[in-house]
Coordinates of C-alpha atoms in Angstrom, one line a residue:
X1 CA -19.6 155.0 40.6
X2 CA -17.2 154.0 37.7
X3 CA -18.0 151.3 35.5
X4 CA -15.2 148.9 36.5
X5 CA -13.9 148.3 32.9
X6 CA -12.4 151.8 31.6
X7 CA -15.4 152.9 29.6
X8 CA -16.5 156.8 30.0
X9 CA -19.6 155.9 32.4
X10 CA -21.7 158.9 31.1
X11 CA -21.2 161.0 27.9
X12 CA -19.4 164.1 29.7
X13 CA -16.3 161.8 30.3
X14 CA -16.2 160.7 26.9
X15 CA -16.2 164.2 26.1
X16 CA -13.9 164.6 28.5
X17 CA -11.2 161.9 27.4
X18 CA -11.4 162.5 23.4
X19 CA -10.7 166.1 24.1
X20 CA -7.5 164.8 26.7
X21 CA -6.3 162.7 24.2
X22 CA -6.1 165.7 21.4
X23 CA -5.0 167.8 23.8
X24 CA -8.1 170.4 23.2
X25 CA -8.3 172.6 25.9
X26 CA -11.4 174.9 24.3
X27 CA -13.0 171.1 24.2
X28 CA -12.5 170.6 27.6
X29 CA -13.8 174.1 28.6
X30 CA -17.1 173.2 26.3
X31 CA -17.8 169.9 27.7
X32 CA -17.2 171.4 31.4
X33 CA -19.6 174.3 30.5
X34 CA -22.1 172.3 30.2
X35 CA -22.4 170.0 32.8
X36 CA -22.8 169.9 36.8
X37 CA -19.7 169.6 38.4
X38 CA -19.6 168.3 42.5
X39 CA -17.7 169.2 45.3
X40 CA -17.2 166.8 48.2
X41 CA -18.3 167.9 51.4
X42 CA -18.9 166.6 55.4
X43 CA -22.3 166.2 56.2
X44 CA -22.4 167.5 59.3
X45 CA -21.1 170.6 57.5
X46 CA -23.9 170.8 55.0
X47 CA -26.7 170.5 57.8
X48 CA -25.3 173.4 59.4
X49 CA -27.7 176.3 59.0
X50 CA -25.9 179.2 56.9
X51 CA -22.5 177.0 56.1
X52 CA -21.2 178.1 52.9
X53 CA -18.6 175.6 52.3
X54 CA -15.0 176.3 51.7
X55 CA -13.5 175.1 48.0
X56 CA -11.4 172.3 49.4
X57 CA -7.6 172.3 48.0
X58 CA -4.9 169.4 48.5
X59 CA -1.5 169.4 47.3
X60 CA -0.7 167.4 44.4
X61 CA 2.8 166.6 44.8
X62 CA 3.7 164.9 41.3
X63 CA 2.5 168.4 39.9
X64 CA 4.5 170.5 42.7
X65 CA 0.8 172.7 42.7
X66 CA -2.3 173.3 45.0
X67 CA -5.6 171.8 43.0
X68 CA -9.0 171.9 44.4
X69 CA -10.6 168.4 42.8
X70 CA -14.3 168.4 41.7
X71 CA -15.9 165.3 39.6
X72 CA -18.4 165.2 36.8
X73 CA -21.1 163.4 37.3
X74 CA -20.3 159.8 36.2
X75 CA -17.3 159.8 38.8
X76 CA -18.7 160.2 41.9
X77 CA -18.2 157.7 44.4
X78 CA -20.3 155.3 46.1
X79 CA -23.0 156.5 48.6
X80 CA -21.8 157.0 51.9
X81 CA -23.7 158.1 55.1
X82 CA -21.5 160.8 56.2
X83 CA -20.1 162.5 53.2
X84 CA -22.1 164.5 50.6
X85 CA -21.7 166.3 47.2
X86 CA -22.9 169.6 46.4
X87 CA -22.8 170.8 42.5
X88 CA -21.8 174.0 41.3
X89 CA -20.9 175.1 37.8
X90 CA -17.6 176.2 35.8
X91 CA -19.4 179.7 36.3
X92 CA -19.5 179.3 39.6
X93 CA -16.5 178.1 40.7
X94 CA -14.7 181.3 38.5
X95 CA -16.7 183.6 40.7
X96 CA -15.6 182.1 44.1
X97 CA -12.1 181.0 43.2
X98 CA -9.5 182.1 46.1
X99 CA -6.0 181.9 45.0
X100 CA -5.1 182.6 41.4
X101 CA -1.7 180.0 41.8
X102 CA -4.0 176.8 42.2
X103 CA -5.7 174.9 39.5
X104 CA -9.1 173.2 39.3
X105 CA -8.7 169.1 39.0
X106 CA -11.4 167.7 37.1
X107 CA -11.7 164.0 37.9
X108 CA -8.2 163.7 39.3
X109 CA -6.4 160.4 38.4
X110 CA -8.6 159.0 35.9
X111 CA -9.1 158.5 32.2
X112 CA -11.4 161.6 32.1
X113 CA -9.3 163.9 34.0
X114 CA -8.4 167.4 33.2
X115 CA -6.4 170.1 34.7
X116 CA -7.0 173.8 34.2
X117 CA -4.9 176.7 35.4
X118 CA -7.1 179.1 36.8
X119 CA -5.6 182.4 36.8
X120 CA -7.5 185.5 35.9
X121 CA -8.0 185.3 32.2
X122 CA -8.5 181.3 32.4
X123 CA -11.2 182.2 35.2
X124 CA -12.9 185.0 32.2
X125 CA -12.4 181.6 29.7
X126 CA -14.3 179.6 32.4
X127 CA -17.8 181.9 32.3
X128 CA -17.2 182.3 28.9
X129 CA -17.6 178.5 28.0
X130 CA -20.1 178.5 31.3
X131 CA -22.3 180.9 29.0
X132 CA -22.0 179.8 25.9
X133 CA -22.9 175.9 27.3
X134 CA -25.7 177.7 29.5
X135 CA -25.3 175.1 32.1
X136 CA -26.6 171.7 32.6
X137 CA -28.8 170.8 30.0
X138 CA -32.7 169.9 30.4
X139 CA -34.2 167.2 28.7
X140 CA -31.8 164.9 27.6
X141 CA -31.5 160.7 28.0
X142 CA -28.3 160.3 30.6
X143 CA -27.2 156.8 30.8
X144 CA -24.6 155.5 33.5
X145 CA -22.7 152.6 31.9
X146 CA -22.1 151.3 35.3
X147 CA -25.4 151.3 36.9
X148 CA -28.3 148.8 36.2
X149 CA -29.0 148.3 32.8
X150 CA -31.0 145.2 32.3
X151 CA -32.9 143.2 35.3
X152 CA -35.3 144.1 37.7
X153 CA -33.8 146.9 39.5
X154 CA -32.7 149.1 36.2
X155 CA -37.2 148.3 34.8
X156 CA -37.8 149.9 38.2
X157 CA -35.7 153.0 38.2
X158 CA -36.8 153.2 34.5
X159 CA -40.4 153.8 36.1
X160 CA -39.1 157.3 37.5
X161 CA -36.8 158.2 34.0
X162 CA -39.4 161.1 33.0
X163 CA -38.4 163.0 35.6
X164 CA -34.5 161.9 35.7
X165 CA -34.6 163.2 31.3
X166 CA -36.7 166.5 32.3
X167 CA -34.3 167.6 34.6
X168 CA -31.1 166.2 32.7
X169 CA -30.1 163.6 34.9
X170 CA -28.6 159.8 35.0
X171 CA -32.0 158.0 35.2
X172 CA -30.0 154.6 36.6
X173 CA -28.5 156.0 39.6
X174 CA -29.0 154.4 43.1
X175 CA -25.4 156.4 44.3
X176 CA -24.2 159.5 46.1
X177 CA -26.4 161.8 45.5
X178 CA -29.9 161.9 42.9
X179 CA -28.8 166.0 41.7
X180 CA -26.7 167.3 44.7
X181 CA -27.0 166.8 48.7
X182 CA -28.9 170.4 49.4
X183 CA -31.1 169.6 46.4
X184 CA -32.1 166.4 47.5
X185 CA -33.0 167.7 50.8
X186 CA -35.1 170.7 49.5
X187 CA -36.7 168.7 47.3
X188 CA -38.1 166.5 49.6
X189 CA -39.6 168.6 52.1
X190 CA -41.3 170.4 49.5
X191 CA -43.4 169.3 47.5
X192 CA -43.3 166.3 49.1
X193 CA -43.1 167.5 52.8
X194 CA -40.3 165.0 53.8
X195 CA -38.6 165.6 56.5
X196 CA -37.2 162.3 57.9
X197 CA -37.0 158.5 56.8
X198 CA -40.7 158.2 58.7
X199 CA -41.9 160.6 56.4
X200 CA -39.9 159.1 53.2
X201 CA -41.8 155.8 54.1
X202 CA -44.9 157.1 54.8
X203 CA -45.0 159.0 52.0
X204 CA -43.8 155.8 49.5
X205 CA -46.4 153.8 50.5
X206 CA -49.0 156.3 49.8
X207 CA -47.4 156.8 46.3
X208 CA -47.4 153.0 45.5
X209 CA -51.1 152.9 46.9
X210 CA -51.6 155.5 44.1
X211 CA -53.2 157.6 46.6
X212 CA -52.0 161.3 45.1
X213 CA -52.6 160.6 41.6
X214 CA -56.4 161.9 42.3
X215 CA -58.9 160.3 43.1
X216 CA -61.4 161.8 40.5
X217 CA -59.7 161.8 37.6
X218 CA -59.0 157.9 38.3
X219 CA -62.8 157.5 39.1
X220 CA -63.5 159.7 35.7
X221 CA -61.1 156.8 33.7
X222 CA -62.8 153.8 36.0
X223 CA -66.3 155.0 34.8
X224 CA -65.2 154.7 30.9
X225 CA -63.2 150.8 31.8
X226 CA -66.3 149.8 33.2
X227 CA -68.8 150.9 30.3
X228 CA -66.0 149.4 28.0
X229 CA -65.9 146.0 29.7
X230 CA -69.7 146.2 29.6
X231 CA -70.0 146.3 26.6
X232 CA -66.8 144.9 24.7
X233 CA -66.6 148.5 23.2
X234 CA -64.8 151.8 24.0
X235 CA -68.2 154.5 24.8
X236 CA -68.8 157.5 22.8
X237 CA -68.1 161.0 24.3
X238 CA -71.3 161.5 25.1
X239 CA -71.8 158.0 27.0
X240 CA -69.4 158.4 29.1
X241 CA -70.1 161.5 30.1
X242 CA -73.6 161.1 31.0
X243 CA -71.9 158.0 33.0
X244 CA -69.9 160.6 34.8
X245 CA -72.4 162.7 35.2
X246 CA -75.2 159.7 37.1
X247 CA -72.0 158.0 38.5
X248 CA -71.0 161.5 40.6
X249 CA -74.5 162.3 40.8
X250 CA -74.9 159.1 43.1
X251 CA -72.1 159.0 44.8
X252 CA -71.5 162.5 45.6
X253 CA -75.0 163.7 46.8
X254 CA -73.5 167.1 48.1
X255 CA -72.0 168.1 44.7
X256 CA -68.4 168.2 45.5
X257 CA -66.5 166.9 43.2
X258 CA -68.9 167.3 40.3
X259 CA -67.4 170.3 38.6
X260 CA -64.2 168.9 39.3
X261 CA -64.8 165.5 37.7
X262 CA -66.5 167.4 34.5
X263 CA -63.2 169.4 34.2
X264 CA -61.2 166.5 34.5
X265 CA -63.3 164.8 31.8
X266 CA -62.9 168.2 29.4
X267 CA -59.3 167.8 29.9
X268 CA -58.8 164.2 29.9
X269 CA -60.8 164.0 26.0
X270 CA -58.9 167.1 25.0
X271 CA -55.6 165.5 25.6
X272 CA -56.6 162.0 24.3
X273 CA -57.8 164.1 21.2
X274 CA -54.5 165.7 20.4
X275 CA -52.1 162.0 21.5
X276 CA -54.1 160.5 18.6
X277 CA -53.6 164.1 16.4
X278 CA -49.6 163.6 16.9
X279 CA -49.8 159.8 16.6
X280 CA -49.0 159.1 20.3
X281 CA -52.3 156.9 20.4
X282 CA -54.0 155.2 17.5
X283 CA -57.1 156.5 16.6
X284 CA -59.1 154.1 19.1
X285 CA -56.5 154.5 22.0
X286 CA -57.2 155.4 24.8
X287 CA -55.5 155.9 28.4
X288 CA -56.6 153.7 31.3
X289 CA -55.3 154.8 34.2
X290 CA -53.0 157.3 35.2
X291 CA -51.0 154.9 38.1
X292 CA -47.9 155.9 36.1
X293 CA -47.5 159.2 37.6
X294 CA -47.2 158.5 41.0
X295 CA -45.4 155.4 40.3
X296 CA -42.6 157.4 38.6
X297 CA -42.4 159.8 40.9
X298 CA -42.3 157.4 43.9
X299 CA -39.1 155.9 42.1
X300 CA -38.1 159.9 42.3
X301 CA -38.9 159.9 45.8
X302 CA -36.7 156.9 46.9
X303 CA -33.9 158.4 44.9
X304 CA -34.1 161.6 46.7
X305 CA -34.4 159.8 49.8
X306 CA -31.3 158.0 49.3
X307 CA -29.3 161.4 48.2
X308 CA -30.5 162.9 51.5
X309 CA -29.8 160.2 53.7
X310 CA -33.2 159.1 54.5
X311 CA -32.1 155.3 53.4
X312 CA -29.2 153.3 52.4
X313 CA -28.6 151.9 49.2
X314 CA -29.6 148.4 50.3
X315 CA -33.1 149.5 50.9
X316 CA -33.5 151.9 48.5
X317 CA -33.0 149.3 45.7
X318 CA -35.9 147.0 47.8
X319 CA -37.9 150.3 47.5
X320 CA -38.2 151.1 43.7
X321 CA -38.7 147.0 43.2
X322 CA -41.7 147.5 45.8
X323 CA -43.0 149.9 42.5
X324 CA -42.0 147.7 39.7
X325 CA -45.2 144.8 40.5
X326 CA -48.5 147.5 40.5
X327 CA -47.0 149.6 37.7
X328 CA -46.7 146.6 35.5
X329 CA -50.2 145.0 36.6
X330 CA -51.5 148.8 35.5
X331 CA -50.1 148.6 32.0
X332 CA -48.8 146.7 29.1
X333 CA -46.5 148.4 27.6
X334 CA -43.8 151.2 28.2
X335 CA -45.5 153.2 25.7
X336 CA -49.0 153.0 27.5
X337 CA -47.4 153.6 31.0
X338 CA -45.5 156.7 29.3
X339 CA -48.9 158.3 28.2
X340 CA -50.2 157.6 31.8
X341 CA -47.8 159.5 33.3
X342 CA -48.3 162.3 30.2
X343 CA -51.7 162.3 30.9
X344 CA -51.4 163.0 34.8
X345 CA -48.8 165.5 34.4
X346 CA -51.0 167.6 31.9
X347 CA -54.6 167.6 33.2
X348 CA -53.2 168.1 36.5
X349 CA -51.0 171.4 35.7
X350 CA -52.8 173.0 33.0
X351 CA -53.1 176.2 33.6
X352 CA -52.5 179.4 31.7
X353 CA -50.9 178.7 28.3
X354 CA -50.9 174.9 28.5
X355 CA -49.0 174.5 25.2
X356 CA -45.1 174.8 26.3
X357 CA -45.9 172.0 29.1
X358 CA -47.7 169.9 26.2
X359 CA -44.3 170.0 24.4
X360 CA -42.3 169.8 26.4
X361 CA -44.2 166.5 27.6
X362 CA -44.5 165.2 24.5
X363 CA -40.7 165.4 23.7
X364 CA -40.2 163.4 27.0
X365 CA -42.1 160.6 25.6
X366 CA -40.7 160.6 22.5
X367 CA -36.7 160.3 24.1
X368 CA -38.1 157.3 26.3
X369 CA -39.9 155.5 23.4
X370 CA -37.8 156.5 20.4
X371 CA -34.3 157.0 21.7
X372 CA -32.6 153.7 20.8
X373 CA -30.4 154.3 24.2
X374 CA -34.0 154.8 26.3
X375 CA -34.2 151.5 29.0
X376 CA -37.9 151.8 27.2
X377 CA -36.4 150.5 24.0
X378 CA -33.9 148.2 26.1
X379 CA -35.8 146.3 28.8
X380 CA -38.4 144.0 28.3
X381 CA -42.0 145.3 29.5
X382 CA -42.9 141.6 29.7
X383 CA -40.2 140.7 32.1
X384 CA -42.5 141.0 34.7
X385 CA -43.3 137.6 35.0
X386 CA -39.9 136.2 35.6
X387 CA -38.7 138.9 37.8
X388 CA -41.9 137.2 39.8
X389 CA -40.9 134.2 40.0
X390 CA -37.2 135.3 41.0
X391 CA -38.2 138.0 43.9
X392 CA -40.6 135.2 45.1
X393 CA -37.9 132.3 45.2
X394 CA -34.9 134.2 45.3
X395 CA -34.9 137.2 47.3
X396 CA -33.3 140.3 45.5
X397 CA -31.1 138.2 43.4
X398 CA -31.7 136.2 39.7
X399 CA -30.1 133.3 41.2
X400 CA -30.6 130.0 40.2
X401 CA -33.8 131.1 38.2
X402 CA -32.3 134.0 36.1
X403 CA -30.8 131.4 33.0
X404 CA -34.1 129.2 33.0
X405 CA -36.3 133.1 33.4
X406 CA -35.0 134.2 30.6
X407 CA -34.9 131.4 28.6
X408 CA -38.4 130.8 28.9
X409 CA -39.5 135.0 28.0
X410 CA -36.9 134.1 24.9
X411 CA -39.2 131.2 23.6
X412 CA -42.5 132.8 24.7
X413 CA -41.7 136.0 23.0
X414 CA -39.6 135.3 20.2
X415 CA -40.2 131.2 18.7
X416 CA -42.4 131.2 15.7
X417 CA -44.5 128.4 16.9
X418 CA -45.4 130.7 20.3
X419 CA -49.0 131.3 21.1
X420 CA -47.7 134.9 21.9
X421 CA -46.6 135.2 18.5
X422 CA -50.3 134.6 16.9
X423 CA -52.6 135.3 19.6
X424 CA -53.3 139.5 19.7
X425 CA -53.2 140.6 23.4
X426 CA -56.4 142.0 22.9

């Protein structure tokens, strides 16, 4: 998926074409270090149990010289149902390489394309950089120019974007492949135990239901909205956990889920305690609801789906806007939904020494909210009201709505004379 006007579509092709057009080869080898590199490959051939696949060469006859092509990641092509990518690494390809006379194409006849001899000692200069890059990086923002950027489709896939920046990938894909074919499939059928598009659809409507979030943390959080409506005020610690404590005492006569939900509480203030320590919440925030993390990671799921074949593209884009409505209903703000999904991730997983996942969470909220290239920081939260009005009349498209939709956001959110302007939310 290129991005139909010439521009580098993710940051490795930039890389890639500065260091072309000085002619830097230890550039080239730096930017290549670091990032995934994909091979194509026939699906039938990847669902073969045991295949290893061969490094497919092709004669390059303006060159007079056997290459075998790979792409980065902003090159690959559009999905298609019988061909698949699988990634490997600079690394890896200078431990498998067969034939000392070809050379590795790197986005062949593009802008971004580089050619490397690959003899013995250029093969020791491949680990080398491999090594010192140490791979495809974690936590980074990775933008493709050419996917969806503003509009409905790129607020939903920005729903599943904590997951996309932990593991260092393009958060608005909906192409070949989410990380690689194999990956994709692994993926799904564990944790997620997707085996088949039944499954994938099964399992998306559960997610969108909110359904594996948990159902006592979310009734812990209910028990605190419900005291606050009450009473126009946010309880004290105490209050609401003697509310927890009568509320599970009636409706869990047999005592199940009462040490659970007083755990849950435990973690849920500690955490809240230390987002308003490190300025994540104000000192009177609080989180709500944790919908957020099953609504990201059903976004996740329907990627996945689509890079394993379990859907097209057509309705995996109809899948992540099926997410887009409940998660904006549960929030009001990118920065509240973000803590949601913090706040999931981190009361569900701590164990042992909780504070390198506390980090590590907390620095993917601050690349989503504080990154001036985050979709958080680019698409309006409060679109949700036209993208209403234009799935209801128009189908998937903007249509005839999209000019008057966003003219009307424009004045409600931006004229001086807007009640929106001079009326607090809350």
């Amino acid at each position: 998926m290129t991005t139909g006007n010439g521009a580098p579509p993710t940051h490795t092709e930039r890389l890639l074409y500065e260091a072309g057009e000085r002619d830097d080869r230890a550039a080239v080898l730096d930017a290549l270090g670091r990032t995934r590199l994909y091979v194509l490959q026939a699906r039938a051939q990847a669902d073969a149990p045991g295949h290893v696949p061969p490094l497919i060469s092709r004669r390059d006859r303006s060159a007079r010289r056997t290459v075998v092509p790979v792409l980065t990641e902003g090159m690959l092509p559009p999905w298609h149902p019988d061909w698949v990518f699988q990634q490997t690494t600079l690394g890896r390809l200078a431990a498998a390489w067969p034939n000392d006379r070809w050379w590795l194409a790197v986005n062949p006849d593009t802008p971004f394309a580089a050619a490397l001899p690959a003899r013995a000692r250029d093969r020791h200069a491949w680990r080398e950089a491999s090594d010192r890059g140490g791979g495809p990086p974690r936590l980074r923002l990775l933008t493709h120019a050419g996917g969806p950027l503003h509009g409905p489709v790129a607020h939903a896939l920005a729903l599943g974007a904590h997951l996309a920046v932990l593991n260092g990938l393009v958060w608005n894909g909906l192409g070949a492949q989410y990380e690689d074919y194999p990956t994709d499939v692994s993926r799904l059928r564990r944790p997620w135990a997707v085996h088949h598009r039944a499954d994938f659809r099964d399992k998306l409507r559960i997610l969108i239901a909110t359904r594996l979030v948990g159902r006592v943390p979310e009734s812990v959080l209910n028990v605190r909205r419900t005291l606050t409506a009450r009473s126009g005020a946010a309880p004290s610690g105490e209050e609401w956990a003697a509310a927890v404590t009568a509320a599970f005492e009636r409706d869990d006569p047999h005592g199940e889920d009462r040490a659970e939900a007083a755990e849950f509480l435990r973690r849920i203030t500690h955490y809240e305690e230390r987002f308003r320590a490190d300025g994540l919440l104000p000192p009177d925030g609080r989180v709500d609801t944790l919908a957020a993390f099953d609504h990201g990671r059903a976004v996740n799921v329907v990627r996945l789906a689509l890079g394993a074949r379990y859907c097209d593209p057509r309705e995996a884009e109809e899948s992540v806007l099926r997410v887009l409505e409940p998660a904006r209903r549960a929030y009001r703000s990118w920065e509240e939904f973000s803590l949601g999904y913090l706040l999931a991730r981190l009361i569900h997983f701590d164990v042992g020494d909780p504070e390198p996942m506390y980090q590590e969470s907390t620095a993917l909220h601050h690349a989503l909210t504080g990154d001036p290239a985050s979709p958080y920081r680019n698409i309006p939260w409060s679109a949700g009201y036209a993208l209403g009005r234009v799935l209801r009349f128009d189908g998937e498209e903007y249509g005839c709505f999209h000019e008057g939709n966003v003219a009307a956001h424009r004045a409600l959110t931006a004229h001086e004379g807007s009640p929106w302007r001079h009326i607090p939310w809350r």
